[in-house]
N, CA and C atoms as an extended XYZ file, in Angstrom:
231
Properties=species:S:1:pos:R:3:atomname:S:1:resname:S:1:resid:I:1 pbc="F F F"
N       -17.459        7.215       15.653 N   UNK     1
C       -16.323        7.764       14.940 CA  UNK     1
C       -15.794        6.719       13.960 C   UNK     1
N       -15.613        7.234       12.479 N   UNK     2
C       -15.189        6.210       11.651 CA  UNK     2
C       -13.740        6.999       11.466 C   UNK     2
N       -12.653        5.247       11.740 N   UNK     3
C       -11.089        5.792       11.137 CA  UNK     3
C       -10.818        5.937        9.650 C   UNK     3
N       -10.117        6.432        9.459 N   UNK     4
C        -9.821        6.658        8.020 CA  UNK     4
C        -7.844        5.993        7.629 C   UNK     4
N        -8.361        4.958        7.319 N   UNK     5
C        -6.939        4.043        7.058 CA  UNK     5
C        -6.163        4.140        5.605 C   UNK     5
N        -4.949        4.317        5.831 N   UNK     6
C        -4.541        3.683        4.584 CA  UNK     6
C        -3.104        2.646        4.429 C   UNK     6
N        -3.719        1.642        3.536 N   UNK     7
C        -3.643        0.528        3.502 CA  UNK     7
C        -1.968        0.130        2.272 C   UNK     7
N        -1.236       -0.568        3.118 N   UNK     8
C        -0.060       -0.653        2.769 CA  UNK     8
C         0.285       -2.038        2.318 C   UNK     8
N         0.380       -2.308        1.184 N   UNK     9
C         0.839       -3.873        0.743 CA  UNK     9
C         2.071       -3.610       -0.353 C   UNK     9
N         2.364       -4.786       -0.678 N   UNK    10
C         3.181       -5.060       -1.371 CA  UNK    10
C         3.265       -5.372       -2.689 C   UNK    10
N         4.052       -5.639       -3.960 N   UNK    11
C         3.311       -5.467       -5.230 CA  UNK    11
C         2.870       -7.094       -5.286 C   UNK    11
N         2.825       -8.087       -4.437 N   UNK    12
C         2.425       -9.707       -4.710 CA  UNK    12
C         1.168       -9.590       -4.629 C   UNK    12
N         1.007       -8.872       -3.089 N   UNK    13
C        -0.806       -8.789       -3.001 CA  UNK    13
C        -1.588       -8.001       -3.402 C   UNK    13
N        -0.965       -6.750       -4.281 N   UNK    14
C        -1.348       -5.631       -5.389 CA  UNK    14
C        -1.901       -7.006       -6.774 C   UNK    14
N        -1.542       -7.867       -6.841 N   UNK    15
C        -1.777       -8.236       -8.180 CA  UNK    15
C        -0.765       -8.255       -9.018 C   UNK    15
N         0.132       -7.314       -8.879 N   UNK    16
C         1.066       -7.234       -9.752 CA  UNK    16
C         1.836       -7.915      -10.713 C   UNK    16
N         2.523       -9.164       -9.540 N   UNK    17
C         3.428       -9.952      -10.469 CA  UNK    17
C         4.281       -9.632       -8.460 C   UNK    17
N         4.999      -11.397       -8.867 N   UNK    18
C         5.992      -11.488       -7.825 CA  UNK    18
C         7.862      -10.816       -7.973 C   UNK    18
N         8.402      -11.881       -7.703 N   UNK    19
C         9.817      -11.586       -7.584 CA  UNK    19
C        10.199      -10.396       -8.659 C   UNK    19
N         9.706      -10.796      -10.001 N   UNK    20
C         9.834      -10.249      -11.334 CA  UNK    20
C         9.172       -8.660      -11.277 C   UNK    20
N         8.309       -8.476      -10.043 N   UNK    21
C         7.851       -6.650      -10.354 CA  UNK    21
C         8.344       -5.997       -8.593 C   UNK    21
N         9.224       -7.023       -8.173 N   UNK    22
C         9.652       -6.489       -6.572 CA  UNK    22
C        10.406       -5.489       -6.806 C   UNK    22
N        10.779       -4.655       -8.101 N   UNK    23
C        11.151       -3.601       -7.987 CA  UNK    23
C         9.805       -2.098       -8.802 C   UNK    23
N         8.688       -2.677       -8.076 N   UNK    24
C         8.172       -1.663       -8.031 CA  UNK    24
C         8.021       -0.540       -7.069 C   UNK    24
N         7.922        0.838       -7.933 N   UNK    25
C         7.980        2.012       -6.953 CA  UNK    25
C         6.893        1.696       -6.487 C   UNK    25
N         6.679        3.084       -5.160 N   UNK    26
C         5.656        3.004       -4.677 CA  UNK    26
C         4.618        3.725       -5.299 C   UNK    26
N         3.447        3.637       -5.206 N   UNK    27
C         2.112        4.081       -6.211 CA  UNK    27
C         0.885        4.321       -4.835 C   UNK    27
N         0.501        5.608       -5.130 N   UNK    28
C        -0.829        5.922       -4.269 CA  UNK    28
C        -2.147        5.430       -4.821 C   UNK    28
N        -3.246        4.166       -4.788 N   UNK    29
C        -4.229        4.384       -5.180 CA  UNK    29
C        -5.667        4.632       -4.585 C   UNK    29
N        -5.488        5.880       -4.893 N   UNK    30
C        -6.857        7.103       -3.667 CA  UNK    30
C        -8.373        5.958       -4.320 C   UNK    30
N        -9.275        6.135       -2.920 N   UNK    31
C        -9.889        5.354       -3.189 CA  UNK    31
C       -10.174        3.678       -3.657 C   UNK    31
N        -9.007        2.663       -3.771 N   UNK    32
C        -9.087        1.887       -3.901 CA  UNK    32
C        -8.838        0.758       -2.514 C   UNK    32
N        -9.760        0.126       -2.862 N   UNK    33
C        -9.128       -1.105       -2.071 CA  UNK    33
C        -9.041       -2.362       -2.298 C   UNK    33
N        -7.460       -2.698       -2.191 N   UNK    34
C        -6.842       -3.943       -2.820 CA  UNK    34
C        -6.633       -5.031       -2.273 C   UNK    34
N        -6.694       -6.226       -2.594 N   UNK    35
C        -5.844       -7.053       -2.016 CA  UNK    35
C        -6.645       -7.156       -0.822 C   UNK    35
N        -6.080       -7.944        0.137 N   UNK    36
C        -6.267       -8.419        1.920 CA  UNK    36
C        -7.259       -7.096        2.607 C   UNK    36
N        -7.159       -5.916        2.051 N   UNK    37
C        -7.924       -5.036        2.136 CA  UNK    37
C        -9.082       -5.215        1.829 C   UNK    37
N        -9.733       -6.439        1.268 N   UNK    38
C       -10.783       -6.497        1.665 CA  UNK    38
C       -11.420       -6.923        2.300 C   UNK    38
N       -10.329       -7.774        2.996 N   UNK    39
C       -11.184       -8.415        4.503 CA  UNK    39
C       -10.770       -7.431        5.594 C   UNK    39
N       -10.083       -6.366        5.077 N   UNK    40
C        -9.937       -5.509        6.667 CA  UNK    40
C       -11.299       -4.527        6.070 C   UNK    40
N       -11.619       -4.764        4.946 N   UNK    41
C       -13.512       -3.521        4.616 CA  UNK    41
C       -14.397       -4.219        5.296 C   UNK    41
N       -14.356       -5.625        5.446 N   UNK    42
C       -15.415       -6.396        5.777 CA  UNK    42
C       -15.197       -6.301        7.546 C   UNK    42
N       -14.214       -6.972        7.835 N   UNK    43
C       -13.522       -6.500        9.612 CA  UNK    43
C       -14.037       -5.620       10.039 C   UNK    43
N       -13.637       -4.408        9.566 N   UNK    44
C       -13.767       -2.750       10.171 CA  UNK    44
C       -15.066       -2.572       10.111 C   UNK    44
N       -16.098       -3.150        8.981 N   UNK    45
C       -17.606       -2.510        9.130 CA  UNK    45
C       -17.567       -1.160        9.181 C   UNK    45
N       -18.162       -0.432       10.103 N   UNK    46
C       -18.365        1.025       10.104 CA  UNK    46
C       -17.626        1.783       11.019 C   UNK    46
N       -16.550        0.980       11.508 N   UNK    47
C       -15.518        1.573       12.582 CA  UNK    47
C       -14.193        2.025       11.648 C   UNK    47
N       -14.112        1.580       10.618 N   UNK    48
C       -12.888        2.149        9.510 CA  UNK    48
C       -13.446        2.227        8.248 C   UNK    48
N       -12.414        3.321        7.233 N   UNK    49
C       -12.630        3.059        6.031 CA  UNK    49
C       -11.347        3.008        5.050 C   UNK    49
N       -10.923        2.260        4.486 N   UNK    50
C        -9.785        2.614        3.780 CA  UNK    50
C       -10.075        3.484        2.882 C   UNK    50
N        -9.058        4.436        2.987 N   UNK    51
C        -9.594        5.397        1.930 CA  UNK    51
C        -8.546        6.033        1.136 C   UNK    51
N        -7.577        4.980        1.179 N   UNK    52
C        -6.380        4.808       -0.115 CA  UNK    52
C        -5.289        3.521        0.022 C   UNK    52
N        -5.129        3.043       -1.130 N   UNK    53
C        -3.879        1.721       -0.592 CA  UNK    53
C        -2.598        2.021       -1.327 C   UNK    53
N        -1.316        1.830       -0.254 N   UNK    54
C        -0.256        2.475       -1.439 CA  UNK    54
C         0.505        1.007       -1.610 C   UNK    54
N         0.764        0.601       -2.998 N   UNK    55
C         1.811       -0.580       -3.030 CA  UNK    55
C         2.750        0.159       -3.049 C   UNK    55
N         4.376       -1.361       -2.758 N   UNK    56
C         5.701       -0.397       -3.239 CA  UNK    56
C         6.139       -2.325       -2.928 C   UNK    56
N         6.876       -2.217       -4.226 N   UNK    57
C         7.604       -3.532       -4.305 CA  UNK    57
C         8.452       -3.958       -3.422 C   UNK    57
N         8.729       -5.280       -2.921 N   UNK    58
C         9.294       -5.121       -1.924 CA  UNK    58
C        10.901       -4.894       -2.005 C   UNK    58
N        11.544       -5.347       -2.910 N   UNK    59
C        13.097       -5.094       -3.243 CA  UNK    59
C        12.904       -3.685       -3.712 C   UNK    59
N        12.248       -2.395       -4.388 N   UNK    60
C        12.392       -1.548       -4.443 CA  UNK    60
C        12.419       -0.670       -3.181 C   UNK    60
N        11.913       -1.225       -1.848 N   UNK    61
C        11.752       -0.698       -0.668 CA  UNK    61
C        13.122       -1.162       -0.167 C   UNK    61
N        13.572       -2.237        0.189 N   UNK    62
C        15.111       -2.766        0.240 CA  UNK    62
C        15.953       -2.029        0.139 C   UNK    62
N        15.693       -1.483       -1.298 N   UNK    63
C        17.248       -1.067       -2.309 CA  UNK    63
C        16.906        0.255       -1.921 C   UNK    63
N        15.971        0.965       -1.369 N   UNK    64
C        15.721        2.116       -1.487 CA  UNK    64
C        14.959        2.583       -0.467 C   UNK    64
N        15.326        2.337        0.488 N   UNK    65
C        14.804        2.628        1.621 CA  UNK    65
C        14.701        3.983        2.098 C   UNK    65
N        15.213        5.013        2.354 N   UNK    66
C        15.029        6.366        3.098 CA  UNK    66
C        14.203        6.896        1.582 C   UNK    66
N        14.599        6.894        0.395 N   UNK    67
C        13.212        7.768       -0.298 CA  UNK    67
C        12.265        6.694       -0.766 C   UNK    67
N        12.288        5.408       -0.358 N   UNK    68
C        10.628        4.842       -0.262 CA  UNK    68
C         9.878        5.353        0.931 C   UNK    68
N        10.512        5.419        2.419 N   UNK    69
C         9.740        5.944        2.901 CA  UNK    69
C         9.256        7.318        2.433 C   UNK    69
N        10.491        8.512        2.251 N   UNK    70
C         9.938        9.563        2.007 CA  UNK    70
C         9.162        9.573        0.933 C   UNK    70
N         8.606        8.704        0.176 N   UNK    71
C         7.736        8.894       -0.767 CA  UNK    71
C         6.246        8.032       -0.570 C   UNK    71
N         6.523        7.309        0.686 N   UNK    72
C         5.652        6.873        1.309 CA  UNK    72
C         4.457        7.624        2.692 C   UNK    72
N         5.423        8.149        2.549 N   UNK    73
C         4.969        9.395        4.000 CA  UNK    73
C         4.124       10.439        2.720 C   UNK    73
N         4.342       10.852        2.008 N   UNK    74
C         4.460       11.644        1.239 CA  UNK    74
C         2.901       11.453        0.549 C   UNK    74
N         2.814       10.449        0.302 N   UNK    75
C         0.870        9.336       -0.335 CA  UNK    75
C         0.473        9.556        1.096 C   UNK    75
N         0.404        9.572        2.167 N   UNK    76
C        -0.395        9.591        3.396 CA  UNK    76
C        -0.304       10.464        3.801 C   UNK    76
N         0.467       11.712        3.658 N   UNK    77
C        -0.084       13.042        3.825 CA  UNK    77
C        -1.462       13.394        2.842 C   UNK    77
């Protein structure tokens, strides 16, 4: 049985940009895998697959907490 993960970081380990993009929303990217996610592709082998990673800045999650989650729940449906 392979799991089907999806993979939650922040916009530092997105690439993004630090302090200066911590107010990024959150963003679904289907099929990608980013960041530290790729040592959990290499980890998991054939027991997982990521099979979407959502960033969300981290002061935009802070400042905005009940609709980051709901918009977080929302990419993993």
């Amino acid at each position: 049985m392979s799991y089907k993960v999806v993979h939650y970081i922040n916009q530092f380990f997105a690439n993004i940009g630090g302090e200066e993009k911590a107010d990024y929303k959150p963003e679904l990217r289907v099929g990608e895998v980013v960041g530290p996610g790729m040592a959990f592709k290499a980890a998991f082998g054939d027991e997982a697959e990521i099979v979407a990673t959502i960033v969300c800045g981290d002061s935009y999650f802070a400042e905005h907490e009940s609709d980051a989650k709901a918009q977080i729940l929302d990419c993993v449906k």
